[in-house]
Short mmCIF file of C-alpha atoms in Angstrom, two decimals:
data_model
loop_
_atom_site.label_atom_id
_atom_site.label_comp_id
_atom_site.label_asym_id
_atom_site.label_seq_id
_atom_site.Cartn_x
_atom_site.Cartn_y
_atom_site.Cartn_z
CA MET A 1 0.00 0.00 0.00
CA ILE A 2 2.75 2.41 1.01
CA ILE A 3 6.31 1.79 -0.11
CA ILE A 4 8.88 4.20 1.25
CA ASP A 5 12.26 3.60 -0.29
CA ASN A 6 15.36 5.14 1.24
CA ILE A 7 14.05 8.71 1.57
CA SER A 8 15.97 11.71 2.87
CA LYS A 9 14.68 15.10 3.82
CA SER A 10 16.53 18.20 4.98
CA PHE A 11 15.33 21.58 6.19
CA GLY A 12 18.22 23.80 5.21
CA THR A 13 21.29 22.15 6.67
CA LEU A 14 19.30 20.11 9.17
CA GLU A 15 18.86 16.54 7.96
CA VAL A 16 15.58 15.31 9.39
CA LEU A 17 15.23 12.00 7.57
CA LYS A 18 18.34 10.00 6.77
CA GLY A 19 17.46 7.15 4.46
CA VAL A 20 14.18 5.81 5.77
CA SER A 21 12.53 2.78 4.20
CA LEU A 22 9.16 1.41 5.23
CA TYR A 23 6.54 -0.85 3.74
CA VAL A 24 2.93 -0.72 4.88
CA LYS A 25 0.55 -3.49 3.82
CA PRO A 26 -3.12 -2.87 3.03
CA GLY A 27 -5.17 -2.89 6.23
CA GLU A 28 -2.09 -2.66 8.40
CA VAL A 29 -1.90 -0.34 11.39
CA VAL A 30 1.62 0.99 11.82
CA VAL A 31 2.43 3.09 14.87
CA VAL A 32 5.51 5.30 14.75
CA ILE A 33 7.07 6.23 18.07
CA GLY A 34 10.23 8.08 19.00
CA PRO A 35 11.53 11.16 20.77
CA SER A 36 10.58 14.61 19.48
CA GLY A 37 12.80 15.69 16.62
CA SER A 38 13.29 12.09 15.50
CA GLY A 39 11.61 12.84 12.15
CA LYS A 40 8.42 10.85 12.66
CA SER A 41 6.04 13.70 11.82
CA THR A 42 8.14 14.67 8.82
CA LEU A 43 8.00 11.06 7.59
CA LEU A 44 4.20 11.20 7.78
CA ARG A 45 4.02 14.55 6.02
CA CYS A 46 6.20 13.27 3.18
CA ILE A 47 3.71 10.50 2.44
CA ASN A 48 1.08 12.97 1.24
CA TYR A 49 3.63 15.46 -0.10
CA LEU A 50 3.08 18.18 2.47
CA GLU A 51 6.86 17.94 2.54
CA LYS A 52 8.93 17.32 -0.54
CA ILE A 53 11.60 14.66 -0.15
CA ASN A 54 15.17 15.32 -1.26
CA SER A 55 15.97 11.80 -2.37
CA GLY A 56 14.52 8.31 -2.46
CA GLN A 57 10.94 7.62 -3.45
CA ILE A 58 7.52 6.99 -2.02
CA LYS A 59 4.80 4.98 -3.71
CA VAL A 60 1.22 4.88 -2.52
CA ASP A 61 -1.04 2.33 -4.15
CA GLY A 62 1.56 1.85 -6.86
CA GLN A 63 1.71 5.56 -7.63
CA LEU A 64 4.83 7.65 -7.18
CA ILE A 65 4.36 10.62 -4.83
CA GLY A 66 5.32 14.02 -6.22
CA ARG A 67 7.33 12.58 -9.10
CA LYS A 68 6.47 11.36 -12.53
CA GLU A 69 8.29 9.38 -15.17
CA VAL A 70 8.56 11.21 -18.47
CA ASN A 71 10.63 9.63 -21.25
CA GLY A 72 12.44 7.44 -18.75
CA ARG A 73 13.36 10.37 -16.52
CA LEU A 74 11.83 11.31 -13.19
CA VAL A 75 10.48 14.86 -13.02
CA ASP A 76 8.27 16.74 -10.56
CA ALA A 77 4.65 15.71 -10.96
CA PRO A 78 2.17 18.43 -11.94
CA ASN A 79 0.16 19.90 -9.06
CA LYS A 80 -3.03 18.31 -10.36
CA GLU A 81 -1.67 14.81 -9.81
CA ILE A 82 -0.46 15.70 -6.34
CA TYR A 83 -3.92 17.01 -5.42
CA LYS A 84 -5.47 13.81 -6.74
CA ILE A 85 -3.18 11.55 -4.73
CA ARG A 86 -3.75 13.59 -1.59
CA SER A 87 -7.51 13.25 -1.95
CA GLY A 88 -7.09 9.50 -1.41
CA ILE A 89 -4.96 9.89 1.72
CA GLY A 90 -6.67 11.22 4.84
CA MET A 91 -4.67 13.18 7.36
CA VAL A 92 -5.41 14.13 10.95
CA PHE A 93 -3.32 16.84 12.56
CA GLN A 94 -2.17 17.44 16.09
CA ARG A 95 -3.95 20.79 16.20
CA PHE A 96 -7.13 19.60 14.40
CA ASN A 97 -7.03 22.40 11.79
CA LEU A 98 -10.78 22.49 11.39
CA PHE A 99 -12.05 25.39 9.30
CA PRO A 100 -13.27 27.84 11.96
CA HIS A 101 -15.59 29.80 9.67
CA MET A 102 -17.65 26.72 8.79
CA THR A 103 -20.01 24.60 10.82
CA VAL A 104 -19.09 21.01 11.63
CA LEU A 105 -21.28 19.78 8.79
CA GLN A 106 -19.78 22.27 6.30
CA ASN A 107 -16.28 21.25 7.38
CA ILE A 108 -17.04 17.67 6.39
CA MET A 109 -18.95 18.53 3.21
CA GLU A 110 -16.46 20.99 1.74
CA ALA A 111 -13.87 18.66 0.21
CA PRO A 112 -16.31 16.12 -1.30
CA ILE A 113 -18.16 19.02 -2.94
CA SER A 114 -15.21 21.06 -4.18
CA VAL A 115 -12.76 18.25 -4.94
CA LYS A 116 -14.96 15.28 -5.85
CA LYS A 117 -17.83 17.38 -7.19
CA VAL A 118 -20.49 15.31 -5.43
CA SER A 119 -23.89 16.96 -4.98
CA LYS A 120 -24.61 18.99 -1.87
CA GLN A 121 -27.30 16.56 -0.79
CA GLU A 122 -25.05 13.53 -1.18
CA ALA A 123 -22.26 15.28 0.71
CA ALA A 124 -24.64 16.23 3.51
CA GLU A 125 -25.93 12.66 3.84
CA LEU A 126 -22.41 11.30 3.99
CA ALA A 127 -21.43 13.97 6.53
CA VAL A 128 -24.33 13.04 8.81
CA GLN A 129 -23.39 9.35 8.57
CA LEU A 130 -19.79 10.14 9.47
CA LEU A 131 -20.87 12.32 12.38
CA GLU A 132 -22.91 9.41 13.71
CA LYS A 133 -19.86 7.22 13.34
CA VAL A 134 -17.77 9.55 15.50
CA GLY A 135 -20.72 10.14 17.87
CA LEU A 136 -21.27 13.82 17.16
CA GLU A 137 -24.46 13.97 15.13
CA GLU A 138 -25.97 16.53 17.53
CA LYS A 139 -23.06 18.93 16.83
CA ALA A 140 -23.68 19.15 13.07
CA ASN A 141 -24.52 22.85 13.13
CA ALA A 142 -22.04 23.94 15.78
CA TYR A 143 -18.91 25.90 14.96
CA PRO A 144 -15.53 24.32 15.84
CA ALA A 145 -14.84 27.00 18.47
CA HIS A 146 -17.78 25.68 20.49
CA LEU A 147 -16.46 22.11 20.64
CA SER A 148 -14.01 20.53 23.05
CA GLY A 149 -10.64 19.45 21.72
CA GLY A 150 -11.71 15.81 21.64
CA GLN A 151 -14.85 16.67 19.72
CA GLN A 152 -12.87 18.81 17.27
CA GLN A 153 -10.48 15.97 16.60
CA ARG A 154 -13.35 13.53 16.01
CA VAL A 155 -14.81 16.00 13.50
CA ALA A 156 -11.38 16.25 11.86
CA ILE A 157 -11.35 12.45 11.49
CA ALA A 158 -14.85 12.53 10.00
CA ARG A 159 -13.74 15.29 7.62
CA ALA A 160 -10.81 13.19 6.41
CA LEU A 161 -13.02 10.10 6.04
CA ALA A 162 -15.49 12.04 3.88
CA MET A 163 -13.02 11.75 1.00
CA LYS A 164 -13.20 7.94 1.39
CA PRO A 165 -9.43 7.60 1.70
CA LYS A 166 -7.62 4.28 1.40
CA ILE A 167 -5.03 5.38 3.92
CA MET A 168 -5.29 7.48 7.07
CA LEU A 169 -2.30 9.33 8.50
CA PHE A 170 -2.47 10.50 12.10
CA ASP A 171 0.07 13.09 13.25
CA GLU A 172 0.05 13.01 17.07
CA PRO A 173 -3.75 13.18 17.09
CA THR A 174 -4.09 13.26 20.87
CA SER A 175 -1.03 15.32 21.83
CA SER A 176 -2.84 18.60 22.26
CA LEU A 177 -5.81 17.14 24.13
CA ASP A 178 -6.58 17.25 27.82
CA PRO A 179 -5.96 13.78 29.26
CA GLU A 180 -9.65 13.05 29.86
CA LEU A 181 -10.44 13.66 26.17
CA VAL A 182 -7.80 11.34 24.72
CA GLY A 183 -9.94 8.22 25.11
CA GLU A 184 -12.80 9.35 22.89
CA VAL A 185 -10.43 10.06 19.99
CA LEU A 186 -8.53 6.79 20.41
CA ALA A 187 -11.86 4.92 20.47
CA VAL A 188 -12.75 6.31 17.04
CA MET A 189 -9.30 5.34 15.76
CA LYS A 190 -9.66 1.81 17.14
CA ASP A 191 -12.98 1.44 15.32
CA LEU A 192 -11.31 2.51 12.10
CA ALA A 193 -8.52 -0.01 12.60
CA LYS A 194 -11.07 -2.77 13.18
CA GLU A 195 -12.78 -1.86 9.92
CA GLY A 196 -9.52 -2.60 8.14
CA MET A 197 -8.34 0.92 7.38
CA THR A 198 -4.67 1.21 6.51
CA MET A 199 -3.26 3.54 9.13
CA VAL A 200 0.04 5.17 9.94
CA VAL A 201 -0.09 6.74 13.38
CA VAL A 202 2.51 8.94 15.01
CA THR A 203 1.70 8.97 18.71
CA HIS A 204 2.93 8.90 22.27
CA GLU A 205 -0.04 6.77 23.36
CA MET A 206 1.73 3.52 24.09
CA SER A 207 -1.47 1.82 25.23
CA PHE A 208 -2.95 2.47 21.79
CA ALA A 209 0.17 1.11 20.14
CA LYS A 210 0.08 -2.05 22.27
CA GLU A 211 -3.57 -2.68 21.67
CA VAL A 212 -4.10 -1.68 18.04
CA ALA A 213 -0.78 -1.66 16.17
CA ASP A 214 0.18 -4.51 13.89
CA ARG A 215 3.67 -3.13 13.86
CA VAL A 216 5.55 -0.53 15.88
CA ILE A 217 8.33 1.56 14.36
CA PHE A 218 10.84 3.24 16.63
CA MET A 219 12.57 6.25 15.09
CA ASP A 220 15.47 8.26 16.39
CA GLU A 221 17.60 10.95 14.75
CA GLY A 222 16.01 10.58 11.35
CA LYS A 223 16.34 6.82 11.09
CA ILE A 224 14.24 3.77 11.83
CA VAL A 225 16.10 2.16 14.70
CA GLU A 226 13.89 -0.82 15.26
CA GLU A 227 10.57 -2.25 14.17
CA GLY A 228 8.43 -5.19 15.11
CA PRO A 229 5.13 -6.31 16.58
CA PRO A 230 4.16 -4.39 19.74
CA SER A 231 4.59 -7.47 21.88
CA GLN A 232 8.25 -7.61 20.94
CA ILE A 233 9.03 -3.85 20.92
CA PHE A 234 7.45 -3.19 24.29
CA THR A 235 8.58 -6.26 26.19
CA ASN A 236 11.82 -7.18 24.53
CA PRO A 237 13.31 -4.34 22.49
CA SER A 238 16.54 -5.35 20.82
CA HIS A 239 18.13 -1.92 20.49
CA PRO A 240 19.45 -0.05 23.55
CA ARG A 241 18.06 3.26 22.30
CA THR A 242 14.57 1.80 22.06
CA ARG A 243 14.92 0.54 25.61
CA GLU A 244 16.14 3.92 26.80
CA PHE A 245 13.18 5.69 25.17
CA LEU A 246 10.61 3.24 26.50
CA VAL A 247 11.96 3.52 30.03
CA LYS A 248 11.47 7.28 29.87
CA ILE A 249 7.98 7.18 28.41
CA LEU A 250 6.36 4.20 30.18
CA MET B 1 -11.40 90.47 11.77
CA ASP B 2 -14.56 90.15 9.73
CA SER B 3 -17.59 88.85 11.50
CA LEU B 4 -18.54 85.35 10.46
CA ASP B 5 -21.58 85.06 8.27
CA PHE B 6 -22.84 81.60 7.50
CA THR B 7 -25.86 82.83 5.58
CA VAL B 8 -23.59 83.05 2.52
CA VAL B 9 -23.27 79.27 2.60
CA LEU B 10 -26.96 78.52 2.30
CA PRO B 11 -27.56 79.58 -1.33
CA ARG B 12 -24.39 77.67 -2.30
CA LEU B 13 -25.33 74.51 -0.45
CA PRO B 14 -26.64 72.71 -3.57
CA LEU B 15 -23.24 73.31 -5.18
CA PHE B 16 -21.51 71.89 -2.14
CA ILE B 17 -23.74 68.85 -2.32
CA GLN B 18 -22.85 68.48 -5.98
CA GLY B 19 -19.17 68.65 -5.05
CA ALA B 20 -19.66 66.14 -2.28
CA PHE B 21 -21.42 63.86 -4.76
CA MET B 22 -18.32 63.96 -6.97
CA THR B 23 -16.16 63.16 -3.95
CA VAL B 24 -18.35 60.16 -3.13
CA GLN B 25 -18.27 59.00 -6.74
CA LEU B 26 -14.48 59.09 -6.89
CA THR B 27 -14.25 57.34 -3.53
CA PHE B 28 -16.57 54.64 -4.84
CA PHE B 29 -14.42 54.05 -7.94
CA ALA B 30 -11.25 54.07 -5.89
CA ILE B 31 -12.68 51.51 -3.46
CA VAL B 32 -14.11 49.18 -6.11
CA PHE B 33 -11.13 49.22 -8.48
CA GLY B 34 -8.61 49.61 -5.68
CA THR B 35 -9.97 46.48 -3.98
CA MET B 36 -9.95 44.50 -7.22
CA ILE B 37 -6.37 45.58 -7.96
CA GLY B 38 -5.45 44.96 -4.32
CA LEU B 39 -6.77 41.39 -4.31
CA VAL B 40 -4.98 40.49 -7.55
CA VAL B 41 -1.70 42.06 -6.42
CA ALA B 42 -1.94 40.45 -2.98
CA LEU B 43 -2.38 36.99 -4.54
CA ALA B 44 0.42 37.77 -6.98
CA LYS B 45 2.66 38.43 -4.00
CA ILE B 46 1.77 35.19 -2.23
CA ILE B 47 1.70 32.69 -5.10
CA LYS B 48 4.86 30.60 -5.49
CA PHE B 49 5.99 32.15 -8.74
CA PRO B 50 9.06 34.40 -8.41
CA ILE B 51 8.49 36.49 -11.53
CA VAL B 52 4.90 37.25 -10.54
CA ASN B 53 6.03 38.09 -6.98
CA PHE B 54 8.60 40.46 -8.43
CA ILE B 55 6.14 42.31 -10.66
CA ALA B 56 3.65 42.65 -7.80
CA GLY B 57 6.47 43.92 -5.58
CA ILE B 58 7.38 46.58 -8.15
CA TYR B 59 3.75 47.66 -8.30
CA THR B 60 3.38 48.32 -4.58
CA TRP B 61 6.85 49.81 -4.43
CA VAL B 62 6.04 52.39 -7.10
CA PHE B 63 2.47 53.29 -6.21
CA ARG B 64 3.03 53.36 -2.48
CA GLY B 65 6.35 55.17 -2.79
CA ILE B 66 5.31 58.12 -4.95
CA PRO B 67 2.98 60.70 -3.37
CA LEU B 68 -0.55 60.48 -4.72
CA LEU B 69 -0.46 64.17 -5.57
CA VAL B 70 2.59 63.58 -7.77
CA GLN B 71 0.93 60.55 -9.38
CA LEU B 72 -2.14 62.61 -10.20
CA VAL B 73 -0.29 65.51 -11.83
CA LEU B 74 1.93 63.02 -13.64
CA ILE B 75 -1.08 61.21 -15.08
CA TYR B 76 -3.05 64.36 -15.95
CA TYR B 77 -0.35 66.88 -16.90
CA GLY B 78 2.62 64.64 -17.62
CA LEU B 79 1.32 61.77 -19.74
CA PRO B 80 -0.07 63.99 -22.53
CA SER B 81 3.58 64.69 -23.42
CA LEU B 82 3.79 60.99 -24.30
CA GLY B 83 0.58 61.24 -26.27
CA ILE B 84 -1.53 59.62 -23.56
CA GLU B 85 -4.41 61.87 -22.63
CA PHE B 86 -7.05 61.42 -19.98
CA THR B 87 -9.90 63.66 -18.91
CA ALA B 88 -9.56 65.02 -15.40
CA TYR B 89 -12.22 62.58 -14.26
CA GLN B 90 -10.44 59.57 -15.77
CA ALA B 91 -7.08 60.69 -14.43
CA ALA B 92 -8.56 61.12 -10.95
CA ALA B 93 -10.24 57.69 -10.96
CA ILE B 94 -7.12 55.97 -12.32
CA GLY B 95 -4.74 57.69 -9.92
CA LEU B 96 -6.85 56.98 -6.85
CA SER B 97 -7.47 53.34 -7.81
CA LEU B 98 -3.83 52.57 -8.57
CA CYS B 99 -2.60 54.12 -5.35
CA GLY B 100 -5.43 52.68 -3.24
CA GLY B 101 -4.79 49.28 -4.85
CA ALA B 102 -1.18 49.31 -3.67
CA TYR B 103 -2.18 49.92 -0.05
CA ILE B 104 -5.10 47.49 -0.18
CA ALA B 105 -2.79 44.81 -1.63
CA GLU B 106 -0.57 45.08 1.43
CA ILE B 107 -3.59 44.91 3.75
CA ILE B 108 -4.96 41.80 2.03
CA ARG B 109 -1.55 40.12 1.86
CA ALA B 110 -0.97 40.65 5.56
CA GLY B 111 -4.48 39.38 6.32
CA ILE B 112 -4.01 36.22 4.28
CA GLN B 113 -0.60 35.52 5.77
CA SER B 114 -1.97 35.93 9.29
CA ILE B 115 -4.10 32.80 8.84
CA ASP B 116 -2.58 29.71 10.49
CA LYS B 117 -0.48 27.63 8.08
CA GLY B 118 -2.36 24.54 9.27
CA GLN B 119 -5.46 25.73 7.40
CA MET B 120 -3.75 25.51 4.02
CA GLU B 121 -2.23 22.14 4.98
CA ALA B 122 -5.60 20.77 6.08
CA ALA B 123 -7.17 21.93 2.82
CA HIS B 124 -4.29 20.41 0.82
CA SER B 125 -4.52 17.14 2.74
CA LEU B 126 -8.15 16.87 1.60
CA GLY B 127 -7.04 17.21 -2.02
CA MET B 128 -7.97 20.85 -2.48
CA SER B 129 -5.88 22.88 -4.91
CA TRP B 130 -4.08 26.08 -3.92
CA SER B 131 -6.79 28.28 -5.43
CA GLN B 132 -9.63 26.24 -3.91
CA ALA B 133 -7.98 26.48 -0.51
CA MET B 134 -7.32 30.17 -0.99
CA PHE B 135 -10.84 31.17 -2.01
CA LYS B 136 -12.85 28.76 0.14
CA ILE B 137 -10.75 28.43 3.27
CA ILE B 138 -8.14 31.18 3.64
CA ILE B 139 -9.75 34.34 2.23
CA PRO B 140 -13.10 33.90 4.02
CA GLN B 141 -11.19 33.76 7.29
CA ALA B 142 -8.85 36.61 6.39
CA TYR B 143 -11.86 38.72 5.41
CA ARG B 144 -12.91 39.23 9.04
CA ARG B 145 -9.46 40.39 9.99
CA LEU B 146 -9.39 42.74 7.02
CA ILE B 147 -12.41 44.76 8.12
CA PRO B 148 -10.66 47.20 10.51
CA PRO B 149 -7.66 48.06 8.28
CA MET B 150 -9.91 48.23 5.20
CA GLY B 151 -12.22 50.68 6.99
CA ASN B 152 -9.16 52.76 7.68
CA GLU B 153 -8.07 52.61 4.07
CA PHE B 154 -11.51 53.59 2.75
CA ILE B 155 -11.50 56.65 4.99
CA THR B 156 -8.03 57.55 3.75
CA LEU B 157 -9.15 57.15 0.14
CA LEU B 158 -12.14 59.40 0.74
CA LYS B 159 -9.94 62.09 2.21
CA ASP B 160 -7.36 61.66 -0.55
CA THR B 161 -9.97 62.49 -3.18
CA SER B 162 -9.45 66.12 -2.09
CA LEU B 163 -6.07 65.96 -3.87
CA VAL B 164 -7.73 65.70 -7.27
CA SER B 165 -8.80 69.33 -6.92
CA VAL B 166 -5.33 70.16 -8.31
CA ILE B 167 -6.17 68.53 -11.63
CA SER B 168 -9.24 70.75 -12.05
CA MET B 169 -11.78 68.23 -10.76
CA VAL B 170 -14.66 70.09 -9.14
CA GLU B 171 -15.19 67.99 -6.07
CA LEU B 172 -15.85 69.11 -2.52
CA LEU B 173 -12.61 70.95 -1.77
CA ARG B 174 -12.51 72.67 -5.14
CA THR B 175 -16.12 73.79 -4.71
CA ALA B 176 -15.15 75.40 -1.42
CA THR B 177 -12.09 77.06 -2.97
CA ILE B 178 -14.11 78.53 -5.83
CA HIS B 179 -16.71 79.99 -3.49
CA ALA B 180 -14.17 81.13 -0.95
CA SER B 181 -12.79 83.54 -3.50
CA SER B 182 -16.08 84.55 -5.06
CA SER B 183 -17.74 85.30 -1.70
CA PHE B 184 -14.69 86.58 0.18
CA LYS B 185 -15.75 84.27 3.00
CA PRO B 186 -13.01 81.58 3.04
CA PHE B 187 -13.57 80.41 6.60
CA GLU B 188 -17.27 79.76 6.11
CA MET B 189 -16.69 77.94 2.83
CA TYR B 190 -13.80 75.77 4.02
CA ILE B 191 -15.45 74.91 7.30
CA THR B 192 -18.51 73.79 5.35
CA ALA B 193 -16.34 71.50 3.23
CA ALA B 194 -14.58 70.24 6.34
CA LEU B 195 -17.86 69.38 8.03
CA ILE B 196 -19.14 67.55 4.97
CA TYR B 197 -15.89 65.51 4.86
CA LEU B 198 -16.34 64.70 8.51
CA LEU B 199 -19.92 63.62 7.88
CA LEU B 200 -18.83 61.33 5.04
CA THR B 201 -15.97 59.69 6.95
CA THR B 202 -18.29 59.22 9.93
CA PHE B 203 -20.50 57.15 7.66
CA PHE B 204 -17.58 54.74 7.03
CA THR B 205 -16.62 54.68 10.69
CA VAL B 206 -20.13 53.74 11.74
CA ALA B 207 -20.70 51.25 8.92
CA PHE B 208 -17.44 49.41 9.55
CA GLY B 209 -17.99 49.47 13.29
CA ARG B 210 -21.31 47.72 12.78
CA LEU B 211 -19.89 45.22 10.32
CA GLU B 212 -17.13 44.36 12.76
CA SER B 213 -19.44 43.74 15.68
CA LYS B 214 -21.82 41.73 13.48
CA LEU B 215 -19.01 39.43 12.32
CA ALA B 216 -17.67 39.15 15.84
CA ILE B 217 -20.98 37.61 16.94
CA SER B 218 -21.09 34.95 14.23
CA GLU B 219 -17.54 33.81 14.96
#
């Protein structure tokens, strides 16, 4: 589903990703953990081309991200193709990024209408369904500012799902939530995982990783240090740096 | 000191109103065209296209950097030397719009860039193009923040229309000047013009104040 092949990414002189390779199978839930500054968020943002990689390549569903082969040479893909690929990859941000000038319902309807050109009615029906799924149907006409952080993040998940993505990327989805609101967001994510959604989740919620992840990736200093099933990573990590990190966080 | 005599104003009041009407007309053109120019130039400054950024930069540099009075005389008295002739009315409307556009462009650019970067990223992550994100997500949010500085700019434009009196446009100030000399009552005539200007700018102040509080509620 996602093939990441030896990618590097620098911001100026700071090398954030140093040759990362990762393969995510359809329906797999991969949780990426690691200290801050380890490059895990950047890795996620490269998958849907919010960041442009410097070298290596990423393929999603067989399609190259941000690049295109023309006459045997790789060139930058036109914006149109990038927009199209992104529409099939949902993303949930740490700070929700709901559109504050729109109601909850409008937030969810906007992309299907303007990107997929579905009718208003169809978009509204889908939005209501998705709100029921995340348990917020009674908030359809509220503005984001009137919702709690947990509710905003559930709307953000519904908004991403409205594009019927094949992959969902979660960038520290619970990191800016009050502790008592984390559970409701994780519950929605667990449901998604059960339904077979392919997910890449950057998080500090180790309980979520243990319970839901098929595979846990530990990143440090721009590299994947260790990966494996949660049972192995959490109980018997092979790399000393993984152990060091887990001791601090658990 | 002569005694003040405001009775001389009364018979001339219709002429003052005519002058004020011209002032309002020019302000209207300057606002409409200035805002259109401003929006285009603001987007031209933001879009990731170096040549376009450069041209837009030159535009604001020139039209913000040269005094409006100089621009007006250059357009009306200077350009005919190059074979380009405008009526005073055209020259006034063009000058005010071009200069207003440069200021409005900066206001709109700053407003757009004040919106959290996460909004554009969220829109992009949903597959929206740059222009879709700009017109559906970013600008509608920036719009609320633009109200106070735009109100300011509209008031400035209204007051700046008085400069076109130097290119023989008979607007409010010029009306006062003409009657100041014909009646030998300059104070009465100029204070009348001043009060009418104040009345007109008060209209903008009140209207924008209301708009601001209305939008504040819906947020």
